[in-house]
């Protein structure tokens, strides 16, 4: 089967890089609730990374693999999904096992011999597909969302600049994937049905912070979410509430995206509260609401957060997340730098960025915040 050129929307490619990224982020949060828009999102992300194609897979132990890709490679995906061929693919199994917390080159995890005998890769090579990058995002309910981008053989391997572009989108893909995974990549038609189908405690709010509706799971969390004046809402945990109210205020100006850790108390494990902007079609689906607030429970199996969780919570880069984990485990900056193999000067630069992203100013304050975000079970 010959490779088919993918139609790309040139106006986006003509935008400055920052504007392209902002436009793609806008589309990501729209597609979270309108699954038919994922191909457009994947195409846009693929365009800036010189990818031939992008795809999203939702993998679960309890249901069949679900997937969405771009139209021009749909026949390849259909072939991939038919039967059990994908189960014998070493590249698929390797990525599911490795669970990379950033986009990685799939071929870096395989030998040439493994790539040659992989049945899925054989089909892709015949189609004209070459280099792959992939990231894996764990969902609280046990699902795993994989985002995969591929290049045409003629375009060679992914360089670090392209991977960095995709990693910049990853935190937004992770949050949108949280919703898409729960909705089964199917479009829900009304706010009430969406909140029911998500299976997470969730509420929708206006841009001014008024609660418009909430599902029963959310309403049952009266010890966490408190009513405030003018139909508003607060969080009982004071540090978390300060971040929550700040995010609501900032959302009026730039539609901010935040994930906020809420410390555990007796009888309740720690939580993460996600604020997702409702954009474009999602705004219409939710009858003009502006913000979705969803809460995910945090497991109690560890006292140090994983890089994966920190990346999703605070939009840290993989390098920043690794440093944050070492600091949370009690190491000094110098010890943490040595542990992850970077210069102390680089570690201090990363630390300054982490301070900005977590809105902390001292290492002790940062560590206290990080240790409240235990790994998802």
Short mmCIF file of C-alpha atoms in Angstrom, two decimals:
data_model
loop_
_atom_site.label_atom_id
_atom_site.label_comp_id
_atom_site.label_asym_id
_atom_site.label_seq_id
_atom_site.Cartn_x
_atom_site.Cartn_y
_atom_site.Cartn_z
CA UNK A 1 0.00 0.00 0.00
CA UNK A 2 1.45 3.34 -1.02
CA UNK A 3 1.84 6.19 1.43
CA UNK A 4 -0.82 8.85 1.08
CA UNK A 5 0.11 12.45 1.74
CA UNK A 6 -1.75 13.96 4.68
CA UNK A 7 -3.63 17.21 4.09
CA UNK A 8 -2.39 19.79 6.58
CA UNK A 9 -3.93 23.14 7.37
CA UNK A 10 -1.34 25.59 6.14
CA UNK A 11 -2.68 28.69 7.93
CA UNK A 12 -1.67 27.20 11.29
CA UNK A 13 1.84 26.44 10.00
CA UNK A 14 2.17 30.09 8.98
CA UNK A 15 1.51 31.27 12.54
CA UNK A 16 4.37 32.06 14.95
CA UNK A 17 5.33 29.02 17.04
CA UNK A 18 3.72 30.32 20.26
CA UNK A 19 0.44 31.03 18.47
CA UNK A 20 0.47 27.59 16.88
CA UNK A 21 0.93 25.96 20.28
CA UNK A 22 -1.83 28.04 21.88
CA UNK A 23 -4.22 27.15 19.05
CA UNK A 24 -3.44 23.44 19.42
CA UNK A 25 -3.94 23.57 23.21
CA UNK A 26 -7.32 25.21 22.57
CA UNK A 27 -8.27 22.33 20.29
CA UNK A 28 -7.04 19.69 22.75
CA UNK A 29 -9.50 20.82 25.41
CA UNK A 30 -12.27 21.01 22.84
CA UNK A 31 -11.60 17.44 21.70
CA UNK A 32 -11.71 16.15 25.30
CA UNK A 33 -15.50 16.39 25.06
CA UNK A 34 -16.02 16.14 21.29
CA UNK A 35 -14.13 13.03 20.18
CA UNK A 36 -14.73 13.63 16.47
CA UNK A 37 -12.30 16.55 16.75
CA UNK A 38 -9.32 14.41 17.84
CA UNK A 39 -8.16 13.79 14.24
CA UNK A 40 -7.92 17.56 13.74
CA UNK A 41 -5.94 17.92 16.99
CA UNK A 42 -3.61 15.07 16.04
CA UNK A 43 -3.08 16.59 12.59
CA UNK A 44 -2.23 19.99 14.09
CA UNK A 45 0.25 18.49 16.55
CA UNK A 46 1.63 16.37 13.75
CA UNK A 47 2.12 19.36 11.50
CA UNK A 48 4.41 21.22 13.91
CA UNK A 49 6.43 18.03 14.63
CA UNK A 50 6.69 16.98 10.96
CA UNK A 51 4.66 13.84 11.66
CA UNK A 52 2.81 11.83 9.06
CA UNK A 53 0.14 10.84 11.53
CA UNK A 54 -0.97 10.92 15.14
CA UNK A 55 -3.18 8.51 17.10
CA UNK A 56 -4.67 8.15 20.57
CA UNK A 57 -5.24 4.73 22.17
CA UNK A 58 -7.13 3.96 25.37
CA UNK A 59 -5.98 0.66 26.87
CA UNK A 60 -7.75 -1.07 29.75
CA UNK A 61 -7.78 -4.51 31.33
CA UNK A 62 -11.56 -4.37 31.37
CA UNK A 63 -12.49 -3.34 27.83
CA UNK A 64 -11.21 -3.58 24.24
CA UNK A 65 -8.58 -1.13 23.03
CA UNK A 66 -10.19 2.04 21.66
CA UNK A 67 -8.43 4.32 19.21
CA UNK A 68 -8.74 7.41 17.05
CA UNK A 69 -6.42 8.45 14.25
CA UNK A 70 -6.32 10.68 11.18
CA UNK A 71 -8.45 9.74 8.18
CA UNK A 72 -5.59 9.14 5.74
CA UNK A 73 -4.23 6.24 7.86
CA UNK A 74 -7.60 4.90 9.04
CA UNK A 75 -7.22 1.73 6.90
CA UNK A 76 -3.93 1.01 8.66
CA UNK A 77 -5.55 1.48 12.08
CA UNK A 78 -8.48 -0.74 11.10
CA UNK A 79 -6.02 -3.48 10.13
CA UNK A 80 -4.10 -2.94 13.38
CA UNK A 81 -7.27 -3.22 15.50
CA UNK A 82 -8.68 -6.30 13.74
CA UNK A 83 -7.99 -9.60 15.45
CA UNK A 84 -5.14 -9.89 17.91
CA UNK A 85 -2.26 -8.78 15.68
CA UNK A 86 -1.43 -5.84 17.94
CA UNK A 87 -1.02 -8.16 20.92
CA UNK A 88 1.99 -9.75 19.20
CA UNK A 89 3.65 -6.43 18.45
CA UNK A 90 6.82 -6.00 20.47
CA UNK A 91 6.73 -2.23 20.00
CA UNK A 92 3.20 -2.05 21.46
CA UNK A 93 4.07 -4.32 24.38
CA UNK A 94 7.34 -2.49 25.01
CA UNK A 95 5.58 0.90 25.26
CA UNK A 96 2.84 -0.49 27.50
CA UNK A 97 5.54 -1.95 29.74
CA UNK A 98 7.90 1.05 29.70
CA UNK A 99 5.08 3.57 30.25
CA UNK A 100 7.24 6.55 29.16
CA UNK A 101 6.42 9.75 31.08
CA UNK A 102 7.48 11.91 28.15
CA UNK A 103 7.50 11.40 24.39
CA UNK A 104 10.25 8.94 23.46
CA UNK A 105 11.49 7.36 20.25
CA UNK A 106 10.00 3.88 20.23
CA UNK A 107 12.96 2.49 18.29
CA UNK A 108 15.29 3.46 21.16
CA UNK A 109 13.60 0.71 23.20
CA UNK A 110 13.99 -2.01 20.57
CA UNK A 111 16.71 -3.80 18.65
CA UNK A 112 16.82 -3.78 14.87
CA UNK A 113 15.90 -7.47 14.84
CA UNK A 114 12.82 -6.82 17.02
CA UNK A 115 11.68 -4.02 14.72
CA UNK A 116 12.12 -6.23 11.64
CA UNK A 117 10.01 -9.10 12.96
CA UNK A 118 7.28 -6.93 14.53
CA UNK A 119 4.06 -7.67 12.55
CA UNK A 120 2.60 -4.22 13.14
CA UNK A 121 5.80 -2.47 12.08
CA UNK A 122 5.93 -4.59 8.92
CA UNK A 123 2.50 -3.32 7.93
CA UNK A 124 3.42 0.26 8.73
CA UNK A 125 6.65 0.05 6.74
CA UNK A 126 4.71 -1.22 3.73
CA UNK A 127 2.40 1.79 4.17
CA UNK A 128 5.39 4.13 4.20
CA UNK A 129 5.52 4.78 7.97
CA UNK A 130 8.90 4.93 9.69
CA UNK A 131 9.95 6.52 12.98
CA UNK A 132 7.56 6.53 15.98
CA UNK A 133 7.35 8.56 19.18
CA UNK A 134 5.03 7.62 22.03
CA UNK A 135 4.01 8.69 25.51
CA UNK A 136 1.90 6.85 28.08
CA UNK A 137 -0.47 8.50 30.54
CA UNK A 138 -1.92 6.58 33.50
CA UNK A 139 -5.52 7.29 34.42
CA UNK A 140 -6.78 6.98 38.02
CA UNK A 141 -9.32 4.31 37.03
CA UNK A 142 -6.61 2.00 35.69
CA UNK A 143 -6.92 2.97 32.03
CA UNK A 144 -3.82 4.00 30.11
CA UNK A 145 -3.89 6.54 27.30
CA UNK A 146 -1.15 6.30 24.67
CA UNK A 147 -0.42 9.12 22.23
CA UNK A 148 1.61 7.99 19.21
CA UNK A 149 3.04 10.09 16.38
CA UNK A 150 4.72 8.65 13.30
CA UNK A 151 6.81 9.98 10.43
CA UNK A 152 7.00 8.93 6.82
CA UNK A 153 10.07 6.83 6.09
CA UNK A 154 11.39 9.57 3.81
CA UNK A 155 11.38 12.11 6.68
CA UNK A 156 13.81 10.19 8.89
CA UNK A 157 13.85 9.92 12.67
CA UNK A 158 12.45 12.42 15.18
CA UNK A 159 14.97 14.98 16.36
CA UNK A 160 14.96 16.36 19.90
CA UNK A 161 13.38 19.66 18.81
CA UNK A 162 10.29 17.85 17.52
CA UNK A 163 10.08 15.73 20.67
CA UNK A 164 10.34 18.88 22.80
CA UNK A 165 7.41 20.41 20.91
CA UNK A 166 5.27 17.35 21.61
CA UNK A 167 6.37 17.27 25.26
CA UNK A 168 5.16 20.86 25.56
CA UNK A 169 1.68 19.63 24.61
CA UNK A 170 1.83 16.52 26.80
CA UNK A 171 0.39 17.97 30.05
CA UNK A 172 -2.64 19.20 28.09
CA UNK A 173 -3.01 15.85 26.32
CA UNK A 174 -2.86 14.17 29.74
CA UNK A 175 -5.69 16.25 31.21
CA UNK A 176 -7.83 15.91 28.09
CA UNK A 177 -7.05 12.18 28.04
CA UNK A 178 -8.44 11.90 31.57
CA UNK A 179 -11.85 12.88 30.22
CA UNK A 180 -11.55 11.18 26.83
CA UNK A 181 -10.56 7.90 28.46
CA UNK A 182 -13.59 7.94 30.73
CA UNK A 183 -15.98 8.94 27.96
CA UNK A 184 -14.70 6.06 25.85
CA UNK A 185 -13.73 8.43 23.04
CA UNK A 186 -17.41 8.94 22.30
CA UNK A 187 -19.15 12.30 22.23
CA UNK A 188 -21.59 13.01 25.06
CA UNK A 189 -24.47 15.30 24.20
CA UNK A 190 -25.39 17.18 27.37
CA UNK A 191 -23.69 18.48 30.50
CA UNK A 192 -25.64 16.08 32.69
CA UNK A 193 -24.79 13.03 30.60
CA UNK A 194 -21.12 14.00 30.44
CA UNK A 195 -20.85 14.42 34.19
CA UNK A 196 -22.56 11.06 34.70
CA UNK A 197 -20.40 9.26 32.12
CA UNK A 198 -17.09 10.67 33.38
CA UNK A 199 -17.40 8.56 36.54
CA UNK A 200 -15.40 11.17 38.44
CA UNK A 201 -16.59 13.77 40.94
CA UNK A 202 -17.13 16.73 38.61
CA UNK A 203 -18.85 20.11 38.39
CA UNK A 204 -19.10 22.81 35.76
CA UNK A 205 -18.67 26.50 36.52
CA UNK A 206 -19.09 29.82 34.80
CA UNK A 207 -16.07 31.99 34.14
CA UNK A 208 -16.96 34.07 37.20
CA UNK A 209 -16.78 31.02 39.47
CA UNK A 210 -20.49 30.19 39.83
CA UNK A 211 -21.29 26.47 40.09
CA UNK A 212 -23.84 25.63 37.38
CA UNK A 213 -24.26 21.91 38.00
CA UNK A 214 -22.45 18.97 39.59
CA UNK A 215 -22.80 15.21 39.53
CA UNK A 216 -23.75 13.16 42.62
CA UNK A 217 -20.15 12.02 43.19
CA UNK A 218 -19.10 15.64 43.51
CA UNK A 219 -22.05 16.54 45.73
CA UNK A 220 -21.06 13.71 48.08
CA UNK A 221 -17.71 15.43 48.76
CA UNK A 222 -19.10 18.10 51.09
CA UNK A 223 -15.99 17.74 53.29
CA UNK A 224 -13.81 18.84 50.36
CA UNK A 225 -15.83 21.34 48.34
CA UNK A 226 -17.61 24.12 50.22
CA UNK A 227 -20.28 26.52 48.94
CA UNK A 228 -19.35 30.21 48.99
CA UNK A 229 -21.23 33.44 48.33
CA UNK A 230 -22.90 34.05 44.96
CA UNK A 231 -23.16 30.31 44.15
CA UNK A 232 -19.39 29.99 44.22
CA UNK A 233 -17.22 27.18 45.51
CA UNK A 234 -14.13 26.75 47.66
CA UNK A 235 -11.91 23.91 48.87
CA UNK A 236 -11.78 23.11 52.58
CA UNK A 237 -7.98 22.70 52.50
CA UNK A 238 -6.65 26.27 52.80
CA UNK A 239 -3.45 25.98 50.68
CA UNK A 240 -5.40 24.18 47.95
CA UNK A 241 -8.20 26.74 48.12
CA UNK A 242 -5.73 29.61 47.66
CA UNK A 243 -4.51 28.01 44.41
CA UNK A 244 -8.08 27.18 43.37
CA UNK A 245 -9.36 30.74 43.81
CA UNK A 246 -6.30 32.11 42.05
CA UNK A 247 -6.95 29.78 39.12
CA UNK A 248 -10.60 30.87 38.90
CA UNK A 249 -9.53 34.53 38.86
CA UNK A 250 -6.84 33.94 36.24
CA UNK A 251 -9.22 31.94 34.09
CA UNK A 252 -11.19 35.12 33.37
CA UNK A 253 -8.19 36.52 31.55
CA UNK A 254 -6.34 33.64 29.93
CA UNK A 255 -8.33 30.44 30.50
CA UNK A 256 -5.73 28.98 32.78
CA UNK A 257 -5.29 25.21 33.21
CA UNK A 258 -4.39 23.91 36.66
CA UNK A 259 -4.13 20.71 38.67
CA UNK A 260 -4.14 21.27 42.42
CA UNK A 261 -3.11 18.72 45.09
CA UNK A 262 -5.32 18.47 48.17
CA UNK A 263 -3.66 16.92 51.22
CA UNK A 264 -5.06 13.78 52.81
CA UNK A 265 -7.01 14.00 56.06
CA UNK A 266 -8.18 11.30 58.44
CA UNK A 267 -10.68 9.12 56.63
CA UNK A 268 -9.89 10.49 53.16
CA UNK A 269 -6.91 10.01 50.89
CA UNK A 270 -5.23 12.85 49.04
CA UNK A 271 -6.91 14.28 45.96
CA UNK A 272 -5.98 16.16 42.84
CA UNK A 273 -8.45 18.79 41.63
CA UNK A 274 -8.22 19.50 37.90
CA UNK A 275 -9.56 22.67 36.26
CA UNK A 276 -10.12 22.18 32.53
CA UNK A 277 -11.23 25.10 30.34
CA UNK A 278 -14.29 24.38 28.21
CA UNK A 279 -13.40 25.73 24.79
CA UNK A 280 -15.08 26.07 21.43
CA UNK A 281 -17.37 23.03 20.85
CA UNK A 282 -16.95 21.93 24.49
CA UNK A 283 -18.23 25.35 25.57
CA UNK A 284 -21.36 24.75 23.47
CA UNK A 285 -21.81 21.17 24.72
CA UNK A 286 -21.87 22.48 28.29
CA UNK A 287 -24.41 25.19 27.47
CA UNK A 288 -21.97 28.06 27.76
CA UNK A 289 -20.11 26.93 30.91
CA UNK A 290 -16.42 27.86 31.04
CA UNK A 291 -14.67 25.48 33.47
CA UNK A 292 -14.90 21.78 34.32
CA UNK A 293 -13.72 20.91 37.84
CA UNK A 294 -12.91 17.21 38.34
CA UNK A 295 -11.42 15.44 41.35
CA UNK A 296 -9.28 12.31 41.18
CA UNK A 297 -8.30 10.24 44.19
CA UNK A 298 -4.64 9.64 44.94
CA UNK A 299 -3.36 6.30 46.14
CA UNK A 300 -1.52 5.77 49.40
CA UNK A 301 1.11 3.37 48.19
CA UNK A 302 4.04 5.79 48.28
CA UNK A 303 5.21 8.93 50.04
CA UNK A 304 7.14 10.36 47.09
CA UNK A 305 5.28 11.41 43.92
CA UNK A 306 6.13 9.90 40.55
CA UNK A 307 7.57 12.01 37.70
CA UNK A 308 4.46 11.15 35.70
CA UNK A 309 2.15 12.69 38.28
CA UNK A 310 4.30 15.78 38.78
CA UNK A 311 4.49 16.37 35.03
CA UNK A 312 0.70 16.28 34.81
CA UNK A 313 0.07 18.35 37.93
CA UNK A 314 2.47 21.19 37.38
CA UNK A 315 3.41 20.99 33.66
CA UNK A 316 6.99 20.09 34.59
CA UNK A 317 9.35 18.88 31.90
CA UNK A 318 10.71 15.33 32.36
CA UNK A 319 14.03 16.74 33.65
CA UNK A 320 12.27 19.07 36.09
CA UNK A 321 10.01 16.26 37.30
CA UNK A 322 12.99 13.95 37.97
CA UNK A 323 14.70 16.67 40.00
CA UNK A 324 11.48 17.37 41.93
CA UNK A 325 11.13 13.69 42.84
CA UNK A 326 14.68 13.58 44.23
CA UNK A 327 14.07 16.76 46.24
CA UNK A 328 10.81 15.34 47.59
CA UNK A 329 12.68 12.24 48.75
CA UNK A 330 14.85 14.44 50.98
CA UNK A 331 17.97 15.08 48.88
CA UNK A 332 19.66 18.47 48.68
CA UNK A 333 19.99 20.20 45.32
CA UNK A 334 23.62 19.06 45.08
CA UNK A 335 22.73 15.44 45.96
CA UNK A 336 19.77 15.43 43.58
CA UNK A 337 21.93 16.76 40.74
CA UNK A 338 24.44 13.98 41.32
CA UNK A 339 21.69 11.35 41.50
CA UNK A 340 20.19 12.26 38.11
CA UNK A 341 23.53 13.07 36.47
CA UNK A 342 23.30 16.81 35.80
CA UNK A 343 25.40 19.80 36.80
CA UNK A 344 24.47 21.61 40.01
CA UNK A 345 24.09 24.82 37.99
CA UNK A 346 21.54 23.09 35.75
CA UNK A 347 19.73 21.74 38.80
CA UNK A 348 19.42 25.25 40.23
CA UNK A 349 18.03 26.50 36.92
CA UNK A 350 15.48 23.68 36.92
CA UNK A 351 14.60 24.47 40.52
CA UNK A 352 13.82 28.10 39.66
CA UNK A 353 11.49 26.91 36.91
CA UNK A 354 9.84 24.45 39.31
CA UNK A 355 9.28 27.26 41.83
CA UNK A 356 7.52 29.32 39.14
CA UNK A 357 5.34 26.45 37.97
CA UNK A 358 4.33 25.31 41.46
CA UNK A 359 4.03 28.87 42.77
CA UNK A 360 6.38 28.16 45.68
CA UNK A 361 9.43 30.16 46.72
CA UNK A 362 11.38 27.94 49.14
CA UNK A 363 12.61 24.37 48.88
CA UNK A 364 10.90 23.37 52.15
CA UNK A 365 7.60 24.74 50.84
CA UNK A 366 8.08 22.91 47.55
CA UNK A 367 8.85 19.58 49.24
CA UNK A 368 5.76 19.90 51.46
CA UNK A 369 3.63 20.49 48.37
CA UNK A 370 5.18 17.62 46.41
CA UNK A 371 4.79 15.11 49.23
CA UNK A 372 1.06 15.81 49.29
CA UNK A 373 0.82 14.42 45.74
CA UNK A 374 1.32 10.70 46.26
CA UNK A 375 1.47 8.39 43.26
CA UNK A 376 -1.75 7.26 41.66
CA UNK A 377 -2.59 3.67 42.44
#
